[in-house]
Short mmCIF file of C-alpha atoms in Angstrom, two decimals:
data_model
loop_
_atom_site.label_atom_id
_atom_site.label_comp_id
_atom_site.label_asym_id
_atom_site.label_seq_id
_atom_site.Cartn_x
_atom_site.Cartn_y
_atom_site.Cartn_z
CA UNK A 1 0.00 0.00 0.00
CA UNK A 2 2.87 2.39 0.84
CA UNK A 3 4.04 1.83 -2.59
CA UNK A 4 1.31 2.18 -4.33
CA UNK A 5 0.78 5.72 -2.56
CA UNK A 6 4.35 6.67 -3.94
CA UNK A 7 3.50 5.75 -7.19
CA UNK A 8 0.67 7.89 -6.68
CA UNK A 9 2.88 10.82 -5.66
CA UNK A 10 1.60 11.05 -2.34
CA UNK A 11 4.27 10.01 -0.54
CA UNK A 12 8.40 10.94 -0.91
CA UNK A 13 10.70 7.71 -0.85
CA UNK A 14 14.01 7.80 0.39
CA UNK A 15 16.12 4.80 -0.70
CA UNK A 16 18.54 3.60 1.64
CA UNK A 17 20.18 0.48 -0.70
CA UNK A 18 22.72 -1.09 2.02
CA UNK A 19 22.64 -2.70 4.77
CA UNK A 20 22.67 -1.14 8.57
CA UNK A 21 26.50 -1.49 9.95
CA UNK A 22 26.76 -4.61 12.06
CA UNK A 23 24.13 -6.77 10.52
CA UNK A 24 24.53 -10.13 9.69
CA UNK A 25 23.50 -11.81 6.63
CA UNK A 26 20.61 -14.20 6.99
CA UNK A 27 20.24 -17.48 5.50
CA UNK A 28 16.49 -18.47 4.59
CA UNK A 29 15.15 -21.50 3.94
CA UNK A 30 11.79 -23.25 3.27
CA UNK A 31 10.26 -26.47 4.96
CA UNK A 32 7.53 -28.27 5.55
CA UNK A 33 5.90 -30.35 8.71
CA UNK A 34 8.15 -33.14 8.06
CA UNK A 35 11.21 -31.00 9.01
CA UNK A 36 10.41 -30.38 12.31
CA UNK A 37 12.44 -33.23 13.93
CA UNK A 38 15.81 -31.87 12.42
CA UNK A 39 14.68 -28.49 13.49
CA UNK A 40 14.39 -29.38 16.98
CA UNK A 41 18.04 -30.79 16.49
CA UNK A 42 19.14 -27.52 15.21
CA UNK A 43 17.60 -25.66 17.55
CA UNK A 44 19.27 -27.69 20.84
CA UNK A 45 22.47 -27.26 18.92
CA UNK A 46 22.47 -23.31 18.22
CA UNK A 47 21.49 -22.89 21.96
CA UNK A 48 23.98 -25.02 22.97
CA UNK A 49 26.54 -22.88 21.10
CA UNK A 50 24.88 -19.80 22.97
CA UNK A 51 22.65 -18.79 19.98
CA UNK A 52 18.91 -18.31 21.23
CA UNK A 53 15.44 -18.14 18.59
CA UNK A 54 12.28 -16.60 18.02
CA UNK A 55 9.50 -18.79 16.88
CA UNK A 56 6.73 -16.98 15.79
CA UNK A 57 2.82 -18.38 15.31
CA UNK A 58 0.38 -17.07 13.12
CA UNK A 59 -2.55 -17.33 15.86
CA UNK A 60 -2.42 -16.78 19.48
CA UNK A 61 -5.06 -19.29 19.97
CA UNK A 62 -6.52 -22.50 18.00
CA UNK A 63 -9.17 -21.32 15.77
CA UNK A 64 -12.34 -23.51 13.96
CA UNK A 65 -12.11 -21.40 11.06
CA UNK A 66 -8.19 -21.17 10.67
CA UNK A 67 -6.21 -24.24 10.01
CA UNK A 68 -3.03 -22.63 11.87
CA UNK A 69 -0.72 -23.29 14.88
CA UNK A 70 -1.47 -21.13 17.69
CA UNK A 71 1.37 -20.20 20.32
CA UNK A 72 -0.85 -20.62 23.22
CA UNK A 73 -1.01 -24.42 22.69
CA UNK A 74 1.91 -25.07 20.54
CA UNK A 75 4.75 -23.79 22.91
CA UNK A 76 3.86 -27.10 25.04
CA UNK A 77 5.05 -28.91 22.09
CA UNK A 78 7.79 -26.86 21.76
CA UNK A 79 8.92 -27.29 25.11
CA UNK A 80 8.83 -30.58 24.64
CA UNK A 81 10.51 -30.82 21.48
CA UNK A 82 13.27 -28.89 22.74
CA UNK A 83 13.70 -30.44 26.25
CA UNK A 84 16.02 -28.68 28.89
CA UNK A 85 15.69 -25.36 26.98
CA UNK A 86 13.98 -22.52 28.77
CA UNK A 87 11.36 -21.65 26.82
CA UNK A 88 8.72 -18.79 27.13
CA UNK A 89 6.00 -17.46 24.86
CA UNK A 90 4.33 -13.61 24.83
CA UNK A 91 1.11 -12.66 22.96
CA UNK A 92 -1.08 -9.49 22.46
CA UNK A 93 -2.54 -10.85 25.69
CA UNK A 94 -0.21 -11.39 27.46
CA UNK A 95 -0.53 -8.46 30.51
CA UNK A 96 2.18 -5.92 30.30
CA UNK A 97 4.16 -6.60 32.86
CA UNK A 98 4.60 -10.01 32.52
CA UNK A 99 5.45 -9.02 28.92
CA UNK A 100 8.35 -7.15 29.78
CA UNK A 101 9.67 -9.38 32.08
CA UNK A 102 9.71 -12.22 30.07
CA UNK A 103 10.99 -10.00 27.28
CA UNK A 104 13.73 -8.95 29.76
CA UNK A 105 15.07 -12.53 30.23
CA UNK A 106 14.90 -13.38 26.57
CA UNK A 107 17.20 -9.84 26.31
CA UNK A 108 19.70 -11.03 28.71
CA UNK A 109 20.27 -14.65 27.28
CA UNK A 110 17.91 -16.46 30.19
CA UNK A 111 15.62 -17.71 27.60
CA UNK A 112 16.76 -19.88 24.64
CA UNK A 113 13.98 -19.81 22.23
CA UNK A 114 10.97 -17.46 22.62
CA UNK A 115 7.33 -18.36 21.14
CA UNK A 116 5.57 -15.09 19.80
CA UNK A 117 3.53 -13.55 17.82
CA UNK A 118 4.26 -10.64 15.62
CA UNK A 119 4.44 -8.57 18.84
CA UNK A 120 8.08 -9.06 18.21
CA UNK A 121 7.99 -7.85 14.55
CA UNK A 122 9.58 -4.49 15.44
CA UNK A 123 10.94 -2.84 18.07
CA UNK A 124 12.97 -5.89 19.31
CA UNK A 125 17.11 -6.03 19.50
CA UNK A 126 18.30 -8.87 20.84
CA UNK A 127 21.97 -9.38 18.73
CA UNK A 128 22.35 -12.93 20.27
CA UNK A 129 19.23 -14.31 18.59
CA UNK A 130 20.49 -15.85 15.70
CA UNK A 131 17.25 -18.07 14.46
CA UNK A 132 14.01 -17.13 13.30
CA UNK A 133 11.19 -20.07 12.87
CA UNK A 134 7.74 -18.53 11.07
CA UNK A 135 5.15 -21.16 11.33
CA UNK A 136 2.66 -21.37 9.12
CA UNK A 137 4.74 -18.87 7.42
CA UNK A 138 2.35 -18.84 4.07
CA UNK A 139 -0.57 -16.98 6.25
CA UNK A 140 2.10 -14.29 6.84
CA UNK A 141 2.67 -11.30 4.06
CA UNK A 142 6.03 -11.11 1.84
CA UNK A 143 6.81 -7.74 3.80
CA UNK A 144 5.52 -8.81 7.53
CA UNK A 145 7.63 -11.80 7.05
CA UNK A 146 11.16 -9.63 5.40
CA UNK A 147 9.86 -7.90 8.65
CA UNK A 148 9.79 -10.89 10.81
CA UNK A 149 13.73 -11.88 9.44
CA UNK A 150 14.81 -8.39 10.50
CA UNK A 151 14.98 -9.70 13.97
CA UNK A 152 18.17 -12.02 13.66
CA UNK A 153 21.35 -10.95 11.91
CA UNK A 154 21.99 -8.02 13.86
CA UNK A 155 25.40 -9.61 16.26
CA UNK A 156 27.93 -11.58 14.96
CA UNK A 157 26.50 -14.94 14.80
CA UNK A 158 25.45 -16.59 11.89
CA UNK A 159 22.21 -16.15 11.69
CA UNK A 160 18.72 -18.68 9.76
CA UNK A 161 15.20 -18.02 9.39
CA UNK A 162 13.33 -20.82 9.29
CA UNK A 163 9.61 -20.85 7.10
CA UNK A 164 7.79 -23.47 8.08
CA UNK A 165 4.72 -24.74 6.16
CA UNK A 166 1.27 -25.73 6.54
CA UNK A 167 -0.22 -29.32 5.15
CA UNK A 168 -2.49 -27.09 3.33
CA UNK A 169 -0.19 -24.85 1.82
CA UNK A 170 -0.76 -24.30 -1.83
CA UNK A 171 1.61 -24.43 -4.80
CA UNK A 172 0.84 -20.48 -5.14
CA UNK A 173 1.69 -19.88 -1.76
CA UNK A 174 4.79 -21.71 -2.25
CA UNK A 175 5.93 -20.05 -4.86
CA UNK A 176 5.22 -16.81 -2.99
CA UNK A 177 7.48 -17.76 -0.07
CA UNK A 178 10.22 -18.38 -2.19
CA UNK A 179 10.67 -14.76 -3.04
CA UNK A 180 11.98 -14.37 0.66
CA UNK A 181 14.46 -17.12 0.19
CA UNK A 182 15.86 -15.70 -2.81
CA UNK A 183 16.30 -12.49 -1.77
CA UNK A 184 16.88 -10.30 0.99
CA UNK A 185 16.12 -6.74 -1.19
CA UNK A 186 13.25 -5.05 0.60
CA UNK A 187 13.09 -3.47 -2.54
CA UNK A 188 12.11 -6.48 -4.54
CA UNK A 189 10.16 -7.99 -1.87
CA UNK A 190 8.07 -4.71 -1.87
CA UNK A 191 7.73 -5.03 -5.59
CA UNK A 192 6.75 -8.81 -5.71
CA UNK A 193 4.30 -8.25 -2.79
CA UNK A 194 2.52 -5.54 -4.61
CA UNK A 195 2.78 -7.02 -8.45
CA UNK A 196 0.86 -10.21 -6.37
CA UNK A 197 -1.62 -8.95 -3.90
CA UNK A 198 -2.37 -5.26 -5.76
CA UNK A 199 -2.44 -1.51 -4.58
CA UNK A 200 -6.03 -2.07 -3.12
CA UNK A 201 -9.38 0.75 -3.63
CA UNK A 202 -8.21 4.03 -5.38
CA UNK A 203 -11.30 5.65 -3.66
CA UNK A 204 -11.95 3.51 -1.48
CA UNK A 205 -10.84 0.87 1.75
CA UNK A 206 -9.79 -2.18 1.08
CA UNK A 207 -5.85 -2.01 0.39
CA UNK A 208 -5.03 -4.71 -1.01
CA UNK A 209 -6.40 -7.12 -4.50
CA UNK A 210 -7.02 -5.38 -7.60
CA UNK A 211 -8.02 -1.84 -7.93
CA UNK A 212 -11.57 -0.91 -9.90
CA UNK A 213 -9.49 1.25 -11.96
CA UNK A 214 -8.62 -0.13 -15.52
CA UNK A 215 -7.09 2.37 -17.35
CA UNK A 216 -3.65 0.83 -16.43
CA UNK A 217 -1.70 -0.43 -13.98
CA UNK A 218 -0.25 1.23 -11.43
CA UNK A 219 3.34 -1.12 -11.87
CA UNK A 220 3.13 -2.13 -15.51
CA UNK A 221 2.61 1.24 -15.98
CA UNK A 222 5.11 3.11 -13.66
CA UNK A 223 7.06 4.98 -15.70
CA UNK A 224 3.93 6.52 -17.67
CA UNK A 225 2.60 7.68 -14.26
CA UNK A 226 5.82 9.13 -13.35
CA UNK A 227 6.10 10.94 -16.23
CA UNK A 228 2.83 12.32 -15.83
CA UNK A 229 2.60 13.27 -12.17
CA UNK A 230 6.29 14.81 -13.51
CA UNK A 231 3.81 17.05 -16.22
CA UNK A 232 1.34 17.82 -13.40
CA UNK A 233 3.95 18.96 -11.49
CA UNK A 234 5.02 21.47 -14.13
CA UNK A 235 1.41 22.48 -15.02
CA UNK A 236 0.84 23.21 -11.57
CA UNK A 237 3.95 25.54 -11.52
CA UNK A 238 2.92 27.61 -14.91
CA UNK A 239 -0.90 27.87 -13.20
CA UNK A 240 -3.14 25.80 -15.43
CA UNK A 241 -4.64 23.33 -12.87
CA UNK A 242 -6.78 25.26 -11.30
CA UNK A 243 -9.22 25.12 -14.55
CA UNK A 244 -8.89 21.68 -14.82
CA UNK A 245 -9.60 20.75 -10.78
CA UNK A 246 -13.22 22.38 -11.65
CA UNK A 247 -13.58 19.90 -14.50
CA UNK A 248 -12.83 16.56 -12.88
CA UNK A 249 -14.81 14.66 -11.04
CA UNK A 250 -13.22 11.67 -9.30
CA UNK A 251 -15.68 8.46 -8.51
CA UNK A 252 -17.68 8.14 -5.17
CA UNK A 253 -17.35 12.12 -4.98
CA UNK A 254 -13.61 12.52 -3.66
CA UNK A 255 -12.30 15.98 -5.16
CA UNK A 256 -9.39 15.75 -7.50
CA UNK A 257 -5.84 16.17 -5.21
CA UNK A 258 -2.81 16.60 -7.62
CA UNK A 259 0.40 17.23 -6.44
CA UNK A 260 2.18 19.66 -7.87
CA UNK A 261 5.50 19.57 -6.57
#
């Protein structure tokens, strides 16, 4: 959605093409249900070595009309999984203060691996987590889960995120999760996730699927609408929009808003 308003002209975009200093490249890879025994493996072993992980659920709890993992009643079988590991989960109901404090001990290297959900998506630096697991990672967004990765890689240690799959994951959504595998460009990730979900309503809500308007579209098209927000800019400098505001009318009865630089 933001980059469908920048298209529009309605927002600036400053690119910033390199990584932050310090961060760590991370290594993403794709699985299904029938990896989780060798991920338990790996994840005794990176503790072990003093790494710690995030694993993050889609749900906080089990839901009739979701087929997902919830964190509420999967961090049992995590614990279990991962025996001898301290391991804690927070939530978007979880109360405050026990939020913090369990936040705290995953900050100071008392927890190995913490069970979340995207509470944790920003706002979080812990440089000794060096794993990220998304479960059910196909209900997640390209950027929300570029998002999600953003978490590890920033110490020293080598760092993995981990997408695990649903049994119902489709071949579409497959293919859609391995745009984050190949490539750690928020730029292209931005670019796939718009070319595949859409800009959303022009006039309207709903910000995401395909817009009503059919003239063009707003990627295949970029370059046309730059170059003519780019003439809109300069007709609004010589003085000739103001004629042409009182002659447009723009669908469900917003006014006409053209930047003009």
């Amino acid at each position: 959605r933001s980059l469908a308003l920048s298209l529009y002209g309605d927002l600036d975009v400053s690119v910033i093409d390199e990584m932050p200093p310090g961060r760590t490249p991370v290594r993403t890879v794709l699985r299904d249900d029938g990896a989780r025994g060798r991920l338990a493996e790996f994840l005794r072993k990176e503790v072990a070595a003093g790494g710690q992980a995030y694993w993050v659920f889609p749900l906080i709890e089990e839901s009739e009309k979701v087929s997902a993992r919830a964190v509420a009643t999967h961090v049992r079988a995590v614990r279990q999984a991962l025996g001898g590991i301290r391991v804690e989960a927070v939530h978007g109901r979880t109360p405050a203060g026990e939020r913090e404090s369990v936040m705290a001990a995953f900050a100071a290297g008392e927890v190995g691996v913490l069970c979340a959900t995207t509470v944790i998506e920003v706002g979080v630096d812990v440089p000794n987590a060096s794993v990220m697991v998304i479960e059910n990672a196909e209900r997640f967004g390209l950027a929300q889960l570029h998002q999600l990765r953003g978490r590890v890689g920033r110490g020293r240690r080598r760092s993995f995120c981990v997408l695990l799959t649903g049994p119902e994951c489709a071949d579409e959504a497959r293919r859609r999760l391995e745009v984050v595998v190949a490539t750690s460009d928020g730029f292209r990730i931005a670019e796939e996730d718009f070319r595949q979900r859409g800009p959303g309503e022009l006039t309207g809500l709903r910000q995401w699927g395909r817009p009503e308007f059919l003239v063009a579209s707003l990627w295949a098209h970029r370059r046309e609408l730059e170059a003519a927000r780019a003439l809109a800019a300069a007709a609004g400098r010589r003085g000739e929009l103001a004629a042409l505001a009182k002659r447009v009318r723009c669908p469900g009865g917003v006014g006409p808003e053209i930047p003009v630089g």
